[in-house]
Structure formats: structure tokens, C-alpha cells
Amino acid sequence: MSNMLYEGKSKMICVGRDDDNLIIRYKDTATAFNGEKKAELSGKGKLNAAISNMIYDYLAEHGIETHLIEVLDETAVLVKKSEIVMVEVIVRNIAAGSFSRKYGVPEGTALKNTVIEFSLKSDELCDPMINESQITAIGLATPEELMEMTRQAFRINELLRVLFFKAGIRLIDLKLEFGRCGGKLILCDEISPDSCRLWDADTDKKLDKDRFRRDLGNVLDGYRDVLRRLQNVR
Ligand code: 5GP
């Protein structure tokens, strides 16, 4: 694509309408383990775009400022240009994934409080976990920005827990990214089964990217199920 500025693992960033915005195009590529595992899953881009756009609309209705300006087509959105904070914010409601592995807590264990974690956004370094004093020491974010990202992350998690609960889905954990725009921190990137763990509320069936990471099969059936259920409650 001639107007592409950057190609990421699952999205392309393209020139926007003017200097204040960009176009994000969702790709069909699925990657895991920092790109070591890769596949083309036809239709994934459309599914993630539809799910993320629906979630972003819901969050905007509840007062969360996001980068989304306009949905352009089935895989493309126009977004505000922002300076991405190079820190991924992970919120956990239930033990799973790296938390279970690192701390020996079985997957599915309820946590006594919501957990927040940060990791350095760096493919080269495999997104290492980083703590608050390390983040401020390196200058990745100011203490005020960290507080604001934490406040917003907890609020977004609570809003999404409610939305997914209505859809018969448990929000196990999720990853968020923020950007600086007009003196504020706004929610950026996507929120989709690629960036959240989503389990069926009755059966604990995984409906997210763990189906791809763990070779559970029928990856996009899970994503389609998430979209259908969200459409039913929106
Ligand atoms: P974990 O640390 O257990 O691997 O991941 C926690 C949550 O954050 C999961 O929902 C996972 O999908 C999401 N997550 C962590 N790192 C990334 C990342 O680099 N990209 C995406 N899309 N999601 C991530």
C-alpha cells in the first residue's frame, strides 16, 4: 500500500486525511510469541476491527477518550495521531497466561484484587515486565501519566467486565495502550480477542488468541462468537 507508514504484526499504519490523524488497517495475520508463530487467518482483520470498534464506541459512551474518529470500511479506521506511550498496561481479573506461569497460580484462579502490570513495548526485548519506578526512571512516562493510565485502565476494565458479562463472557485479562494527544492520555490500539482473554461464562471455553497460541483449533470461531454475542447486547 503506497501510503503505508509502518507495518506491524497485525495492523498497518497509513497516512491519514491530514496531519492530525492516521488510518489503521487491520490485517489477517495472527502472530504469537513475539512473531515466532505466524499464520494468515482469512477474515481475522474484519472480525477484530468490528469487535474493537464496538468496544471503542461503548467506552466513548461511558466517557473514555479514545483515538477512534471514524470507521472507514470493514478493516480500516481513522484515528487521532498520538504519541504512543511505550508501555503496555495489562489488567488481570483471573489468573492466566504469563501470570500463572510466573507465579505458579493455576489458570482460572480468582484474584483477591485486580492486578495491574506494565511491560515495555519492545519487540526487540520481547516486551519485558517493567515497574513504575523503572518506567519513570527511564522517562517512558511521568508519575502523573502513570497514575492516569492506571486510573483509566481500572475504569476500562470495569466497564468491559460489565459489557462482556452481559454477553455471557468472562474478561480474564486485557492489554491496553495509551497515547499522548492534545495534552491528554487517550486509549489507543485495539481491544479484541487478540489483546484480551475471553472465556465463555458457563463452560470456560476460550474465545480468544489462546486458541491460536495453544493450537486449540477453530481460532476464528471464537472471535466470531465474541462478535455475535457483543452484537446481541449492544
Ligand atoms: P500474558 O502476560 O498473560 O501473556 O498476557 C496478558 C494479556 O495481555 C492477554 O490478554 C494477552 O493477550 C495480552 N497481551 C500481552 N502482551 C500483548 C501483546 O504484545 N500484544 C497483544 N495484542 N496482546 C498482549
XYZ file of C-alpha atoms and ligand atoms in Angstrom:
258
model
C 0.000 0.000 0.000
C 1.614 3.236 -1.198
C 0.547 5.442 1.693
C 1.706 2.983 4.357
C 3.920 4.459 7.080
C 4.540 1.342 9.133
C 3.596 -2.328 9.016
C 3.067 -4.008 12.346
C 2.400 -7.668 13.121
C -1.380 -7.383 12.832
C -2.033 -3.868 11.542
C -0.792 -1.332 9.034
C -0.494 2.343 9.811
C -1.187 4.588 6.827
C -1.253 8.320 6.093
C -4.491 9.892 7.315
C -6.681 12.661 5.896
C -4.454 15.343 7.356
C -1.571 15.787 9.775
C -3.695 15.175 12.877
C -4.813 11.661 12.012
C -3.803 8.264 10.680
C -5.507 5.288 9.096
C -5.138 1.919 10.777
C -5.837 -1.118 8.646
C -6.359 -4.465 10.365
C -4.579 -7.426 8.752
C -5.478 -11.119 8.697
C -2.095 -12.079 10.140
C -2.051 -13.785 13.523
C 1.197 -13.841 15.475
C 2.222 -15.159 18.873
C 5.390 -15.495 20.923
C 6.758 -12.213 19.598
C 6.186 -13.181 15.981
C 7.771 -16.651 16.191
C 4.433 -18.260 15.389
C 2.603 -16.735 12.466
C -0.386 -17.565 10.268
C -2.821 -15.924 7.889
C -6.358 -16.308 9.185
C -8.683 -15.089 6.481
C -11.255 -12.711 7.971
C -9.444 -12.018 11.261
C -8.864 -8.361 10.341
C -12.568 -7.740 9.772
C -13.547 -9.529 12.975
C -11.045 -7.661 15.160
C -11.942 -4.334 13.576
C -15.662 -4.922 14.178
C -15.126 -6.058 17.787
C -12.697 -3.268 18.641
C -14.880 -0.579 17.024
C -17.903 -1.755 19.001
C -15.904 -1.723 22.236
C -14.454 1.714 21.495
C -17.955 3.127 20.852
C -19.161 1.640 24.137
C -16.186 3.082 26.049
C -16.667 6.517 24.425
C -20.328 6.454 25.516
C -19.019 5.923 29.051
C -16.650 8.872 28.982
C -13.384 7.203 27.939
C -11.425 9.257 25.409
C -10.141 7.082 22.578
C -8.227 7.585 19.357
C -11.140 6.430 17.169
C -12.509 9.142 14.884
C -14.365 7.230 12.182
C -14.851 3.743 10.815
C -13.787 3.875 7.145
C -14.552 0.349 5.985
C -14.589 -3.231 7.288
C -10.881 -3.229 8.121
C -9.891 0.445 8.324
C -10.386 3.179 10.898
C -9.383 6.829 11.002
C -7.712 7.621 14.321
C -6.239 10.636 16.075
C -2.483 10.841 15.725
C -0.901 10.466 19.140
C 2.486 9.836 20.669
C 2.237 6.245 21.863
C 3.416 5.651 25.429
C 5.904 2.804 25.067
C 4.378 0.921 27.970
C 1.705 -1.788 27.684
C -0.787 -1.811 30.536
C -2.076 -5.255 31.486
C -5.076 -5.694 33.764
C -5.935 -9.097 35.232
C -9.143 -10.280 36.888
C -8.409 -14.027 36.839
C -5.028 -15.778 36.808
C -3.938 -16.961 33.344
C -1.085 -16.864 30.865
C 2.243 -15.431 31.992
C 0.879 -14.634 35.468
C 0.032 -18.299 36.048
C 3.374 -19.444 34.670
C 5.492 -16.937 36.610
C 3.797 -17.216 39.975
C 2.583 -20.833 39.894
C -1.070 -19.865 40.211
C -3.365 -22.261 38.299
C -5.213 -20.744 35.362
C -8.735 -19.748 36.285
C -7.911 -18.869 39.909
C -9.901 -15.829 41.048
C -7.637 -12.989 42.200
C -8.367 -11.258 45.507
C -7.810 -7.919 43.850
C -7.477 -6.686 40.291
C -3.859 -6.830 39.166
C -2.167 -4.167 37.062
C 1.151 -4.793 35.326
C 3.278 -2.823 32.905
C 5.550 -4.044 30.171
C 7.979 -2.224 27.940
C 6.624 -2.082 24.398
C 9.611 -3.526 22.564
C 9.584 -6.416 20.079
C 13.385 -6.481 20.249
C 13.359 -7.083 24.005
C 10.189 -9.262 23.979
C 8.056 -6.778 25.967
C 9.741 -7.276 29.382
C 7.741 -6.529 32.512
C 8.696 -3.146 33.994
C 7.733 -1.495 37.266
C 6.623 2.043 37.994
C 9.945 3.344 39.294
C 11.715 1.846 36.277
C 9.200 3.481 33.911
C 9.671 6.919 35.433
C 13.461 6.442 35.779
C 13.825 5.801 32.041
C 11.359 8.571 31.236
C 8.831 6.340 29.460
C 6.050 8.137 31.355
C 5.806 10.688 34.154
C 4.425 9.715 37.579
C 1.262 11.699 36.728
C 0.852 9.848 33.430
C 1.304 6.500 35.192
C -1.386 7.416 37.691
C -3.713 8.475 34.899
C -3.068 5.308 32.854
C -3.719 3.206 35.955
C -6.954 5.066 36.735
C -8.192 4.718 33.164
C -7.122 1.064 32.908
C -9.132 0.106 36.018
C -12.153 2.051 34.761
C -11.945 0.476 31.282
C -11.599 -2.973 32.866
C -14.723 -2.417 34.992
C -16.743 -1.142 32.023
C -15.648 -4.068 29.864
C -16.307 -6.642 32.580
C -19.915 -5.437 32.638
C -20.238 -5.466 28.836
C -18.744 -8.949 28.479
C -20.724 -10.296 31.446
C -23.946 -9.293 29.649
C -22.618 -11.204 26.630
C -22.007 -14.338 28.710
C -18.236 -13.882 28.626
C -15.697 -13.559 31.457
C -12.990 -10.954 30.907
C -9.927 -12.736 32.276
C -7.293 -10.127 31.390
C -6.536 -7.472 28.808
C -3.755 -5.327 27.414
C -4.187 -1.603 26.851
C -2.111 1.075 25.172
C -2.322 4.818 25.586
C -1.132 7.795 23.557
C -0.491 11.467 24.256
C -2.798 13.691 22.256
C -3.694 17.335 22.879
C -2.249 17.285 26.388
C -4.260 14.210 27.400
C -3.782 10.467 27.505
C -6.177 8.676 25.194
C -6.853 4.982 24.648
C -5.108 3.678 21.511
C -4.557 0.442 19.602
C -7.229 -2.265 19.559
C -9.265 -4.135 22.130
C -10.100 -7.512 20.630
C -9.666 -11.256 21.218
C -6.034 -10.656 20.163
C -5.436 -8.455 23.204
C -7.850 -9.873 25.828
C -8.508 -13.276 27.311
C -12.215 -14.040 26.983
C -13.788 -17.213 28.366
C -17.346 -18.456 27.988
C -19.017 -17.708 31.327
C -20.618 -21.168 31.641
C -18.035 -23.506 30.162
C -14.728 -21.543 30.426
C -14.226 -22.246 26.714
C -11.527 -19.928 25.382
C -12.754 -17.477 22.749
C -9.505 -15.529 22.265
C -5.994 -15.716 20.821
C -5.036 -18.545 23.188
C -6.841 -20.743 20.636
C -4.070 -19.792 18.210
C -1.202 -19.723 20.744
C -2.109 -23.178 22.090
C -3.288 -24.825 18.858
C -6.806 -25.323 20.174
C -8.233 -25.131 16.639
C -11.050 -23.118 15.029
C -9.422 -19.853 16.091
C -11.843 -17.560 14.295
C -14.922 -19.427 15.552
C -14.081 -17.966 18.946
C -13.710 -14.449 17.522
C -16.994 -14.796 15.573
C -18.701 -15.923 18.743
C -17.400 -12.852 20.621
C -18.633 -10.513 17.869
C -22.070 -12.170 17.673
C -22.555 -12.031 21.433
C -21.464 -8.378 21.631
C -23.858 -7.514 18.802
C -26.661 -9.131 20.816
C -26.049 -6.911 23.844
C -25.229 -3.637 22.017
P 0.151 -12.556 29.307
O 1.093 -11.641 30.049
O -0.577 -13.461 30.240
O 0.809 -13.259 28.167
O -0.931 -11.599 28.633
C -1.889 -10.903 29.389
C -2.939 -10.302 28.471
O -2.375 -9.241 27.711
C -3.507 -11.282 27.446
O -4.879 -10.992 27.259
C -2.727 -11.012 26.185
O -3.486 -11.293 25.042
C -2.439 -9.527 26.324
N -1.130 -9.159 25.773
C 0.063 -9.160 26.408
N 1.055 -8.750 25.590
C 0.473 -8.481 24.408
C 0.977 -8.004 23.146
O 2.159 -7.731 22.963
N 0.051 -7.857 22.151
C -1.275 -8.143 22.323
N -2.121 -7.990 21.283
N -1.775 -8.560 23.495
C -0.916 -8.741 24.530
